[in-house]
C-alpha cells in the first residue's frame, strides 16, 4: 500500500524526484527482506510437515512474478501530468529485475544448508568412531581381562561366567552400533534376552516383552541405550515383575517411538530425577537431541511406569 503512493495509477502527484527515488529504493529493500525470508523459510525443509505440492511448484515462480509486478509499477510511464519518471525506465527496470536474484540467493542458502548437514554427519561419524575405540580400549579389553581371570578361577560359578560372557556380548553390540555395522541385531526381543542374561538368575524370568513394529537402526540404538537402565532400575528397586512395551506411535514421516517399562516395585526413589549425574538424567539429556524425554508416574495398580519417547530417526 505504501508503494502505491509512489507508483501506479493512484500515486500521489507530484512528488519531488529525490523522495520518489528514495521511496522506490526503500520499497525494493523491504520486498527483498520479506521475500528472501519467505524463499528460505524453515517450512520448506520440515520433514515432519512438508509443504503442499502446489506451494513447492509455485516457489520458483516467486522471483519472476515479483519482477513482472515490479516492472509494471516501477517503470510506470506516466509521472505527474505526463512527465517521465525521475529514475527513467532503465533505473526502475533495474530495481524490478533485482528480484530475479532471489533465485541464486536461495540456491546459495540451500547449498550452505546441505554443506552443514554433510558436515554434521561427518562429525557425528567421527565422534561415534572415537567412542567405539574408547569402548573397545577401556571397556571391552577390561571385560576380556575379567573373563580370562574367571576362566582361570576354578571357584567361579556358572552364573558368574555367563554374566561376564553376556556382558562382553553387550559391549561388542554397543561398539557395532556406534560404528553402524550392518551386523548389528536390530531386534528388541534379542536385546531383552541379552539384558535378561546379565541380570541375576532369579530375576531373568520377570521380564515380559511386547513389541509391535520393526525399528530403524538408529531407533534400535536408542532403545539399546534406554532399556538396560530402565529394566535394571526396576529390578534393583525390588520389582518382582517388569513389563516392557516398545511401540511406534503415529504414521507421519517421523513418528514417536515409545519405550514403556512397568514394574510392581515400591516406586521410584525420591530424588532419582533430581540428581544431574543420575543415569536417568543423563539418558534424558541424550534423548533431547531427538526431541525426547523420560517420564515416571505411578503404575496402574502399584509400582512405577517409566516412559521414554523420542522422534523416530529413519535409516
CSV table of C-alpha atoms in Angstrom, one decimal:
chain,number,residue,atom,x,y,z
A,1,UNK,CA,0.0,0.0,0.0
A,2,UNK,CA,2.9,2.4,0.8
A,3,UNK,CA,4.4,1.5,-2.6
A,4,UNK,CA,1.3,2.6,-4.4
A,5,UNK,CA,1.7,6.1,-3.0
A,6,UNK,CA,4.7,6.4,-5.3
A,7,UNK,CA,3.8,4.4,-8.4
A,8,UNK,CA,0.8,3.2,-10.4
A,9,UNK,CA,-2.5,4.9,-11.3
A,10,UNK,CA,-3.2,6.1,-7.7
A,11,UNK,CA,0.2,7.6,-7.0
A,12,UNK,CA,0.5,10.9,-5.1
A,13,UNK,CA,1.5,13.5,-7.6
A,14,UNK,CA,3.6,15.4,-7.8
A,15,UNK,CA,6.4,14.1,-5.7
A,16,UNK,CA,10.0,15.5,-5.5
A,17,UNK,CA,12.3,13.4,-7.6
A,18,UNK,CA,14.5,12.6,-4.6
A,19,UNK,CA,11.6,11.4,-2.5
A,20,UNK,CA,10.3,9.3,-5.4
A,21,UNK,CA,13.7,7.6,-6.0
A,22,UNK,CA,14.1,7.0,-2.2
A,23,UNK,CA,10.6,5.5,-2.0
A,24,UNK,CA,11.2,3.0,-4.8
A,25,UNK,CA,14.6,2.0,-3.3
A,26,UNK,CA,13.2,1.5,0.2
A,27,UNK,CA,10.3,-0.4,-1.2
A,28,UNK,CA,12.7,-2.7,-3.1
A,29,UNK,CA,14.7,-3.3,0.1
A,30,UNK,CA,11.6,-4.1,2.0
A,31,UNK,CA,10.3,-6.5,-0.6
A,32,UNK,CA,13.7,-8.2,-0.8
A,33,UNK,CA,13.8,-8.6,3.0
A,34,UNK,CA,10.3,-10.1,3.2
A,35,UNK,CA,10.5,-12.4,0.2
A,36,UNK,CA,14.1,-13.6,0.8
A,37,UNK,CA,12.8,-14.9,4.2
A,38,UNK,CA,9.8,-16.5,2.6
A,39,UNK,CA,12.0,-18.3,0.0
A,40,UNK,CA,14.2,-19.9,2.7
A,41,UNK,CA,11.6,-20.3,5.4
A,42,UNK,CA,12.2,-23.4,7.6
A,43,UNK,CA,8.8,-24.8,6.5
A,44,UNK,CA,10.2,-25.7,3.1
A,45,UNK,CA,12.6,-28.1,4.7
A,46,UNK,CA,10.4,-29.5,7.5
A,47,UNK,CA,10.3,-33.4,7.2
A,48,UNK,CA,7.5,-33.7,9.8
A,49,UNK,CA,5.1,-31.4,8.0
A,50,UNK,CA,6.3,-30.9,4.4
A,51,UNK,CA,4.8,-28.1,2.4
A,52,UNK,CA,1.9,-28.7,0.0
A,53,UNK,CA,2.9,-29.7,-3.6
A,54,UNK,CA,1.2,-26.6,-5.0
A,55,UNK,CA,3.4,-24.4,-2.9
A,56,UNK,CA,6.5,-26.2,-3.9
A,57,UNK,CA,5.6,-25.7,-7.6
A,58,UNK,CA,4.8,-22.0,-7.0
A,59,UNK,CA,8.1,-21.3,-5.1
A,60,UNK,CA,10.3,-21.0,-8.2
A,61,UNK,CA,7.8,-18.6,-9.8
A,62,UNK,CA,8.0,-16.1,-7.0
A,63,UNK,CA,11.1,-14.2,-8.4
A,64,UNK,CA,9.8,-13.7,-12.0
A,65,UNK,CA,6.3,-12.8,-10.6
A,66,UNK,CA,7.9,-10.2,-8.4
A,67,UNK,CA,10.0,-8.9,-11.3
A,68,UNK,CA,6.9,-8.6,-13.6
A,69,UNK,CA,4.9,-6.8,-10.9
A,70,UNK,CA,7.8,-4.5,-10.1
A,71,UNK,CA,8.4,-3.6,-13.7
A,72,UNK,CA,4.7,-2.8,-14.1
A,73,UNK,CA,4.8,-0.5,-11.1
A,74,UNK,CA,8.3,0.9,-11.1
A,75,UNK,CA,8.6,1.6,-14.8
A,76,UNK,CA,5.1,3.2,-14.9
A,77,UNK,CA,5.4,5.5,-17.9
A,78,UNK,CA,3.5,8.5,-16.5
A,79,UNK,CA,4.6,10.6,-13.6
A,80,UNK,CA,2.9,13.9,-12.6
A,81,UNK,CA,1.0,15.1,-15.6
A,82,UNK,CA,2.8,13.2,-18.3
A,83,UNK,CA,6.3,13.8,-17.2
A,84,UNK,CA,8.8,11.0,-17.3
A,85,UNK,CA,9.6,9.2,-14.0
A,86,UNK,CA,12.8,10.7,-12.4
A,87,UNK,CA,14.6,7.3,-12.4
A,88,UNK,CA,13.7,6.6,-16.0
A,89,UNK,CA,12.6,3.3,-17.4
A,90,UNK,CA,16.1,1.8,-17.2
A,91,UNK,CA,16.6,2.6,-13.5
A,92,UNK,CA,13.2,1.4,-12.5
A,93,UNK,CA,13.7,-1.8,-14.5
A,94,UNK,CA,17.0,-2.5,-12.7
A,95,UNK,CA,15.1,-2.3,-9.3
A,96,UNK,CA,12.5,-4.6,-10.6
A,97,UNK,CA,15.0,-7.1,-12.1
A,98,UNK,CA,16.8,-7.3,-8.8
A,99,UNK,CA,14.1,-9.7,-7.6
A,100,UNK,CA,15.4,-12.3,-10.0
A,101,UNK,CA,18.5,-12.5,-7.7
A,102,UNK,CA,16.2,-14.4,-5.3
A,103,UNK,CA,17.0,-17.5,-7.4
A,104,UNK,CA,20.8,-17.6,-6.8
A,105,UNK,CA,20.2,-16.3,-3.2
A,106,UNK,CA,18.0,-19.4,-2.5
A,107,UNK,CA,20.5,-21.7,-4.3
A,108,UNK,CA,23.4,-20.4,-2.2
A,109,UNK,CA,21.5,-20.8,1.1
A,110,UNK,CA,20.4,-24.3,0.3
A,111,UNK,CA,24.0,-25.2,-0.7
A,112,UNK,CA,25.1,-23.9,2.7
A,113,UNK,CA,22.4,-26.0,4.4
A,114,UNK,CA,23.4,-29.1,2.5
A,115,UNK,CA,27.0,-28.5,3.4
A,116,UNK,CA,26.1,-28.0,7.1
A,117,UNK,CA,24.1,-31.3,7.1
A,118,UNK,CA,27.0,-33.2,5.5
A,119,UNK,CA,29.5,-31.7,8.0
A,120,UNK,CA,27.3,-32.7,10.9
A,121,UNK,CA,27.0,-36.2,9.5
A,122,UNK,CA,30.8,-36.5,9.1
A,123,UNK,CA,31.4,-35.1,12.6
A,124,UNK,CA,28.9,-37.5,14.1
A,125,UNK,CA,30.5,-40.5,12.4
A,126,UNK,CA,33.9,-39.3,13.7
A,127,UNK,CA,32.6,-39.0,17.2
A,128,UNK,CA,30.9,-42.4,17.0
A,129,UNK,CA,34.2,-43.9,15.8
A,130,UNK,CA,36.1,-42.3,18.6
A,131,UNK,CA,33.5,-43.6,21.1
A,132,UNK,CA,33.8,-47.1,19.6
A,133,UNK,CA,37.6,-47.0,20.0
A,134,UNK,CA,37.2,-45.8,23.6
A,135,UNK,CA,34.6,-48.5,24.3
A,136,UNK,CA,36.9,-51.2,22.9
A,137,UNK,CA,40.0,-49.9,24.7
A,138,UNK,CA,38.6,-49.2,28.1
A,139,UNK,CA,35.6,-51.5,28.4
A,140,UNK,CA,35.9,-54.4,26.1
A,141,UNK,CA,39.5,-55.1,26.9
A,142,UNK,CA,38.7,-54.8,30.6
A,143,UNK,CA,35.8,-57.3,30.3
A,144,UNK,CA,38.1,-59.7,28.4
A,145,UNK,CA,40.7,-59.4,31.2
A,146,UNK,CA,37.9,-60.3,33.7
A,147,UNK,CA,36.8,-63.2,31.5
A,148,UNK,CA,40.4,-64.6,31.5
A,149,UNK,CA,40.6,-64.2,35.2
A,150,UNK,CA,37.3,-66.0,35.8
A,151,UNK,CA,38.3,-68.8,33.3
A,152,UNK,CA,41.4,-69.4,35.4
A,153,UNK,CA,39.5,-69.4,38.7
A,154,UNK,CA,38.1,-72.9,39.4
A,155,UNK,CA,35.9,-71.4,42.1
A,156,UNK,CA,33.9,-69.2,39.7
A,157,UNK,CA,30.4,-70.4,39.3
A,158,UNK,CA,28.5,-70.9,36.1
A,159,UNK,CA,26.3,-67.9,36.8
A,160,UNK,CA,29.3,-65.6,37.1
A,161,UNK,CA,30.8,-67.0,33.9
A,162,UNK,CA,27.5,-66.5,32.0
A,163,UNK,CA,27.2,-62.9,33.4
A,164,UNK,CA,30.6,-61.9,32.1
A,165,UNK,CA,30.2,-63.6,28.8
A,166,UNK,CA,26.9,-61.8,28.1
A,167,UNK,CA,28.3,-58.5,29.3
A,168,UNK,CA,31.1,-58.9,26.7
A,169,UNK,CA,28.4,-59.5,24.1
A,170,UNK,CA,26.6,-56.3,25.1
A,171,UNK,CA,29.8,-54.3,24.9
A,172,UNK,CA,30.5,-55.7,21.4
A,173,UNK,CA,27.0,-54.9,20.3
A,174,UNK,CA,27.3,-51.3,21.6
A,175,UNK,CA,30.6,-51.0,19.7
A,176,UNK,CA,28.9,-52.3,16.5
A,177,UNK,CA,26.0,-49.8,16.9
A,178,UNK,CA,28.5,-46.9,17.2
A,179,UNK,CA,30.3,-48.0,14.1
A,180,UNK,CA,27.0,-48.5,12.2
A,181,UNK,CA,27.9,-52.0,11.1
A,182,UNK,CA,25.2,-53.9,9.3
A,183,UNK,CA,25.7,-56.9,11.5
A,184,UNK,CA,24.0,-55.2,14.5
A,185,UNK,CA,21.0,-57.1,15.6
A,186,UNK,CA,18.1,-54.6,15.3
A,187,UNK,CA,15.9,-56.9,17.3
A,188,UNK,CA,14.4,-55.7,20.6
A,189,UNK,CA,13.5,-59.3,21.7
A,190,UNK,CA,17.2,-60.2,21.2
A,191,UNK,CA,18.2,-57.2,23.2
A,192,UNK,CA,15.8,-58.0,26.0
A,193,UNK,CA,17.1,-61.6,26.0
A,194,UNK,CA,20.6,-60.3,26.4
A,195,UNK,CA,19.6,-57.9,29.2
A,196,UNK,CA,17.9,-60.8,31.0
A,197,UNK,CA,21.1,-62.8,30.8
A,198,UNK,CA,23.2,-60.2,32.6
A,199,UNK,CA,20.5,-59.9,35.3
A,200,UNK,CA,20.7,-62.2,38.4
A,201,UNK,CA,19.3,-65.6,37.7
A,202,UNK,CA,16.2,-65.2,39.9
A,203,UNK,CA,15.2,-62.0,38.0
A,204,UNK,CA,15.5,-63.3,34.5
A,205,UNK,CA,12.0,-64.6,34.1
A,206,UNK,CA,10.4,-61.5,35.5
A,207,UNK,CA,10.7,-59.5,32.2
A,208,UNK,CA,7.9,-59.8,29.6
A,209,UNK,CA,8.0,-58.1,26.2
A,210,UNK,CA,5.5,-56.5,23.8
A,211,UNK,CA,7.0,-55.2,20.5
A,212,UNK,CA,4.8,-54.5,17.5
A,213,UNK,CA,6.9,-52.8,14.9
A,214,UNK,CA,10.4,-53.1,13.4
A,215,UNK,CA,12.7,-50.3,14.4
A,216,UNK,CA,15.3,-48.4,12.3
A,217,UNK,CA,19.0,-48.9,13.2
A,218,UNK,CA,19.2,-45.5,15.0
A,219,UNK,CA,15.9,-46.1,16.9
A,220,UNK,CA,17.1,-49.5,17.9
A,221,UNK,CA,20.4,-47.9,19.1
A,222,UNK,CA,18.3,-45.6,21.3
A,223,UNK,CA,16.2,-48.5,22.6
A,224,UNK,CA,19.5,-50.3,23.3
A,225,UNK,CA,20.6,-47.3,25.3
A,226,UNK,CA,17.4,-46.8,27.3
A,227,UNK,CA,16.1,-50.3,28.1
A,228,UNK,CA,19.0,-51.7,30.2
A,229,UNK,CA,18.9,-48.7,32.6
A,230,UNK,CA,15.1,-48.8,32.9
A,231,UNK,CA,14.9,-52.6,33.5
A,232,UNK,CA,17.9,-52.6,35.8
A,233,UNK,CA,16.4,-49.7,37.9
A,234,UNK,CA,13.2,-51.7,38.1
A,235,UNK,CA,14.6,-54.9,39.5
A,236,UNK,CA,17.1,-53.1,41.7
A,237,UNK,CA,14.1,-51.4,43.3
A,238,UNK,CA,12.7,-54.8,44.3
A,239,UNK,CA,10.2,-55.4,41.4
A,240,UNK,CA,9.0,-59.0,41.0
A,241,UNK,CA,7.7,-58.4,37.5
A,242,UNK,CA,8.8,-56.0,34.8
A,243,UNK,CA,6.7,-55.4,31.6
A,244,UNK,CA,8.4,-53.9,28.6
A,245,UNK,CA,6.5,-52.3,25.7
A,246,UNK,CA,8.1,-50.8,22.6
A,247,UNK,CA,5.8,-49.1,20.1
A,248,UNK,CA,6.0,-46.8,17.2
A,249,UNK,CA,3.2,-44.2,17.6
A,250,UNK,CA,1.8,-42.4,14.6
A,251,UNK,CA,2.2,-42.7,10.8
A,252,UNK,CA,4.0,-39.5,9.9
A,253,UNK,CA,7.5,-39.3,8.4
A,254,UNK,CA,8.9,-39.2,11.9
A,255,UNK,CA,6.5,-40.9,14.3
A,256,UNK,CA,7.2,-41.2,18.0
A,257,UNK,CA,9.0,-44.2,19.4
A,258,UNK,CA,7.8,-45.0,22.9
A,259,UNK,CA,9.5,-47.4,25.4
A,260,UNK,CA,7.5,-48.2,28.5
A,261,UNK,CA,8.7,-50.2,31.4
A,262,UNK,CA,6.2,-51.0,34.1
A,263,UNK,CA,7.1,-52.8,37.4
A,264,UNK,CA,5.4,-53.8,40.6
A,265,UNK,CA,8.2,-52.4,42.8
A,266,UNK,CA,7.9,-49.9,45.7
A,267,UNK,CA,8.2,-46.9,43.3
A,268,UNK,CA,10.8,-44.5,42.1
A,269,UNK,CA,13.3,-43.5,44.9
A,270,UNK,CA,13.0,-39.8,45.9
A,271,UNK,CA,15.3,-37.5,44.0
A,272,UNK,CA,16.0,-40.0,41.3
A,273,UNK,CA,15.3,-37.4,38.6
A,274,UNK,CA,16.9,-34.5,40.5
A,275,UNK,CA,20.5,-35.7,40.7
A,276,UNK,CA,22.1,-34.3,37.5
A,277,UNK,CA,24.6,-37.2,37.5
A,278,UNK,CA,22.0,-40.0,37.7
A,279,UNK,CA,21.6,-42.4,34.8
A,280,UNK,CA,18.0,-41.2,34.3
A,281,UNK,CA,19.0,-37.6,33.9
A,282,UNK,CA,21.9,-38.5,31.6
A,283,UNK,CA,19.5,-40.6,29.5
A,284,UNK,CA,17.0,-37.7,29.3
A,285,UNK,CA,19.7,-35.2,28.2
A,286,UNK,CA,20.7,-37.7,25.4
A,287,UNK,CA,17.1,-38.1,24.3
A,288,UNK,CA,16.6,-34.3,24.0
A,289,UNK,CA,18.7,-34.5,20.8
A,290,UNK,CA,15.7,-36.3,19.3
A,291,UNK,CA,13.0,-34.1,20.9
A,292,UNK,CA,12.6,-36.9,23.5
A,293,UNK,CA,12.1,-37.1,27.3
A,294,UNK,CA,11.7,-39.6,30.1
A,295,UNK,CA,8.7,-39.5,32.4
A,296,UNK,CA,7.9,-41.5,35.5
A,297,UNK,CA,4.5,-41.9,37.2
A,298,UNK,CA,2.8,-44.5,39.4
A,299,UNK,CA,1.7,-47.7,37.8
A,300,UNK,CA,-1.9,-48.5,37.2
A,301,UNK,CA,-2.0,-50.8,40.4
A,302,UNK,CA,1.4,-50.4,42.1
A,303,UNK,CA,5.0,-49.8,41.2
A,304,UNK,CA,6.3,-47.4,38.6
A,305,UNK,CA,5.7,-46.8,34.9
A,306,UNK,CA,8.7,-45.3,33.1
A,307,UNK,CA,8.2,-44.0,29.6
A,308,UNK,CA,10.9,-42.8,27.2
A,309,UNK,CA,9.8,-41.1,24.0
A,310,UNK,CA,11.6,-39.6,21.1
A,311,UNK,CA,11.0,-38.7,17.4
A,312,UNK,CA,11.9,-41.6,15.2
A,313,UNK,CA,15.1,-41.4,13.2
A,314,UNK,CA,14.7,-43.1,9.8
A,315,UNK,CA,17.6,-45.2,8.4
